[in-house]
XYZ file of C-alpha atoms in Angstrom:
280
model
C 110.193 28.475 56.668
C 112.111 29.777 53.670
C 115.430 28.631 52.266
C 117.721 29.408 49.354
C 118.842 26.947 46.677
C 122.138 27.744 44.953
C 123.093 25.367 42.108
C 126.716 24.308 41.860
C 128.926 25.130 38.888
C 129.140 21.411 38.079
C 126.907 18.936 36.278
C 124.789 18.360 39.398
C 124.564 19.526 42.997
C 123.130 22.487 44.891
C 123.539 24.140 48.291
C 120.513 24.782 50.501
C 120.902 27.644 52.975
C 118.560 28.895 55.664
C 117.434 25.591 57.206
C 118.171 24.256 60.691
C 118.115 20.461 60.442
C 118.280 20.099 64.227
C 114.626 21.173 64.298
C 111.585 19.369 62.941
C 110.690 20.465 59.413
C 107.219 21.241 58.091
C 105.814 18.807 55.506
C 105.822 21.580 52.891
C 109.545 22.168 53.468
C 110.275 18.450 53.218
C 108.358 18.339 49.939
C 110.384 21.271 48.579
C 113.662 19.648 49.659
C 112.688 16.433 47.914
C 111.851 18.311 44.723
C 115.236 20.057 44.842
C 116.984 16.736 45.511
C 115.334 15.076 42.520
C 116.238 18.055 40.330
C 119.870 18.532 41.452
C 120.642 14.942 42.616
C 123.085 16.162 45.306
C 122.186 18.632 48.077
C 124.494 20.253 50.644
C 123.236 21.866 53.854
C 126.031 23.956 55.430
C 126.416 25.088 59.050
C 124.337 22.402 60.755
C 124.669 22.011 64.527
C 123.064 18.602 64.970
C 123.515 15.210 66.626
C 122.817 11.657 65.489
C 119.204 11.826 66.611
C 118.707 14.855 64.368
C 120.439 13.029 61.508
C 118.124 10.053 61.920
C 115.016 12.241 62.018
C 116.079 14.111 58.881
C 116.824 10.835 57.088
C 113.392 9.397 57.880
C 111.711 12.294 56.082
C 112.798 10.597 52.847
C 112.136 6.918 53.588
C 112.978 4.048 55.904
C 116.524 3.063 56.837
C 118.245 0.659 54.460
C 121.181 -0.255 56.700
C 124.743 -1.070 55.683
C 125.414 -4.745 54.914
C 129.182 -4.691 55.409
C 129.954 -1.754 57.710
C 129.376 -1.905 61.464
C 127.046 0.774 62.889
C 127.611 2.784 66.021
C 127.012 0.738 69.164
C 124.081 2.908 70.279
C 122.763 3.830 66.804
C 122.066 0.784 64.602
C 121.141 2.971 61.620
C 124.187 5.258 61.758
C 127.698 4.330 60.716
C 130.829 6.344 61.375
C 133.287 6.721 58.514
C 136.472 7.826 60.264
C 140.051 8.076 59.140
C 142.614 8.820 61.818
C 145.389 11.331 61.311
C 148.037 8.594 61.146
C 146.068 6.016 59.149
C 147.842 4.465 56.157
C 145.170 2.182 54.675
C 143.903 2.963 51.145
C 141.224 5.668 51.071
C 137.815 4.055 51.578
C 135.429 4.133 48.588
C 137.841 6.005 46.308
C 136.453 4.414 43.119
C 133.287 5.422 41.269
C 130.200 3.528 42.450
C 126.611 3.851 43.584
C 125.914 2.553 47.077
C 124.842 -1.073 47.393
C 123.929 -1.472 43.711
C 124.576 -5.188 44.254
C 121.337 -5.481 46.271
C 117.927 -6.479 44.956
C 116.518 -3.058 45.898
C 119.427 -0.575 46.031
C 118.956 2.445 48.329
C 117.578 5.781 47.199
C 119.573 8.199 49.352
C 122.867 8.352 51.188
C 123.166 11.110 53.786
C 126.462 12.191 55.378
C 127.071 14.589 58.268
C 130.573 16.056 58.357
C 131.733 16.084 61.993
C 135.527 16.401 61.702
C 136.615 17.873 58.369
C 140.304 18.392 57.491
C 141.448 21.825 56.284
C 142.087 20.539 52.752
C 141.423 17.494 50.607
C 138.703 14.910 51.142
C 136.330 16.134 48.435
C 133.501 13.822 47.398
C 133.107 13.683 43.617
C 129.797 13.012 41.860
C 128.984 12.238 38.240
C 125.517 12.829 36.777
C 124.290 9.673 35.054
C 121.255 11.335 33.487
C 123.554 13.791 31.731
C 125.959 11.021 30.724
C 123.176 9.022 29.092
C 121.632 12.038 27.395
C 124.946 12.988 25.743
C 125.982 9.412 24.926
C 126.882 8.632 21.291
C 124.118 6.678 19.580
C 126.499 3.818 18.707
C 127.443 3.214 22.358
C 123.850 3.510 23.542
C 122.745 0.959 20.949
C 125.312 -1.518 22.317
C 124.086 -1.233 25.921
C 120.350 -0.868 25.217
C 118.379 -3.657 26.901
C 121.470 -5.158 28.547
C 121.357 -6.452 32.143
C 124.466 -5.790 34.242
C 125.696 -8.341 36.780
C 126.296 -6.559 40.103
C 128.274 -8.028 42.998
C 130.119 -6.853 46.115
C 132.813 -9.511 45.728
C 135.649 -7.200 44.643
C 135.242 -5.146 47.824
C 133.543 -7.079 50.625
C 134.196 -10.769 49.968
C 136.967 -12.433 52.010
C 139.105 -12.261 48.849
C 138.094 -8.661 48.155
C 139.798 -5.330 48.721
C 138.741 -5.092 52.373
C 139.116 -8.803 53.113
C 141.911 -11.080 54.239
C 144.668 -9.229 52.377
C 143.944 -5.986 54.232
C 143.695 -7.825 57.549
C 147.026 -9.521 56.891
C 148.665 -6.153 56.301
C 148.117 -5.269 59.953
C 146.921 -1.779 59.017
C 143.924 -0.563 61.005
C 140.953 1.476 59.797
C 139.076 3.995 61.894
C 135.854 1.984 61.502
C 134.861 -1.668 61.198
C 134.257 -3.388 57.858
C 132.701 -6.872 57.916
C 133.523 -9.057 54.922
C 131.228 -11.968 54.129
C 130.670 -14.881 51.752
C 127.395 -13.135 50.830
C 129.467 -10.637 48.834
C 129.928 -13.313 46.152
C 126.186 -13.165 45.396
C 125.065 -11.478 42.169
C 122.103 -9.343 41.166
C 120.921 -8.172 37.753
C 120.009 -4.547 37.034
C 119.530 -2.897 33.607
C 122.365 -0.655 32.433
C 119.718 1.871 31.387
C 116.702 2.266 33.629
C 114.080 4.878 34.463
C 114.280 6.794 37.717
C 111.430 5.417 39.868
C 110.233 8.898 40.895
C 110.922 11.156 37.913
C 110.713 8.599 35.098
C 113.863 10.062 33.546
C 116.204 7.565 31.900
C 119.575 7.063 33.576
C 122.666 4.888 33.526
C 122.903 2.730 36.651
C 126.164 1.507 38.152
C 129.643 1.043 36.711
C 132.697 -1.215 36.709
C 133.559 -2.308 40.227
C 130.190 -3.377 41.543
C 129.362 -4.411 37.954
C 131.367 -7.550 37.164
C 129.786 -8.593 33.858
C 126.830 -8.420 31.472
C 124.196 -11.136 31.439
C 124.475 -13.392 28.381
C 127.743 -11.856 27.143
C 131.189 -13.436 27.028
C 133.451 -12.188 29.823
C 136.076 -10.546 27.596
C 133.454 -8.867 25.410
C 131.577 -7.634 28.468
C 134.752 -6.257 30.045
C 135.547 -4.257 26.909
C 132.033 -2.818 26.697
C 131.929 -1.982 30.424
C 135.300 -0.243 30.159
C 134.099 1.869 27.213
C 130.952 2.711 29.155
C 132.978 3.596 32.266
C 135.252 5.941 30.331
C 132.197 7.700 28.914
C 130.009 7.911 32.034
C 132.797 9.369 34.213
C 133.896 12.126 31.820
C 134.738 15.485 33.481
C 131.821 17.341 31.877
C 129.374 15.159 33.834
C 131.094 15.696 37.199
C 130.734 17.844 40.304
C 133.416 17.905 43.023
C 132.010 18.714 46.443
C 134.153 20.480 49.034
C 133.215 19.711 52.638
C 132.899 22.091 55.580
C 132.552 21.179 59.290
C 128.906 20.648 60.213
C 127.779 20.199 56.617
C 125.146 17.606 55.682
C 125.174 16.168 52.158
C 122.541 13.889 50.628
C 122.635 12.358 47.182
C 120.441 10.246 44.943
C 122.047 6.858 44.335
C 119.637 6.325 41.446
C 121.026 9.349 39.561
C 124.725 9.730 40.352
C 127.931 7.830 40.882
C 130.252 9.075 43.615
C 133.727 8.505 45.005
C 135.844 9.651 47.924
C 139.218 11.418 47.657
C 142.287 11.693 49.854
C 144.671 14.614 50.098
C 144.344 15.204 53.856
C 147.224 13.131 55.176
C 148.041 13.938 58.806
C 144.490 15.043 59.623
C 141.526 13.183 61.074
C 138.281 12.998 59.053
C 135.004 11.779 60.559
C 131.516 11.623 59.076
C 128.304 9.937 60.193
C 126.180 8.240 57.557
C 122.667 6.943 57.060
C 121.293 5.120 54.022
C 117.638 5.469 53.013
C 115.726 2.659 51.283
């Protein structure tokens, strides 16, 4: 089975054409996809006519399911969540700040895979920023200041009862198109190095950013905030970015160990629905 890889015009990302993900893939094809994924960090597979069973099978080619700690899965698919925004929804756009999925965990996931089921005619791009490129181009002075530092990761700003999706949103009376579960566990913290090596390629990379990172181990809060803000402004610069435009039926997978990502709005008055798996 042959396929075509077309790199994006951005700092990462590529489109793979010629594959039908509703069918089982040969081990050699899976190996080639993985190599392309590690090289480009974000892969898009357009024109896929598939269901959740196909999505699960494709996901398992790359590892076991990691689950979603704070988002309810589909009733009949415990490893698939639905990210849906109704046409008349007025809540803030979900995940519209730079982050890498579940970096607050002890073993953050490798891949996130999304299947676009209902895609609005405009807006809703997913933006990515290449953290290998950001580190490689980083000024020596800034790198020296973060070298060897351990970042404190936590989900508290989003998924704690006092977080963005907690009691304040519930009190507003506004409804989302999917269920978010806040928890006291979101106050927990986990240390990860600001600079680490990719576990498969060995290439150095920045990991995480302000939001899920709430401090730096051993550093005063105000000093840490200033350093994290400087780092954030560098690692999200436009030259390191790729903005992905969705199409109905498209599948997108990205490497959480290599990129940050964020959602975007701009499709008011239209429904948007995607199904997601997360791979350990």
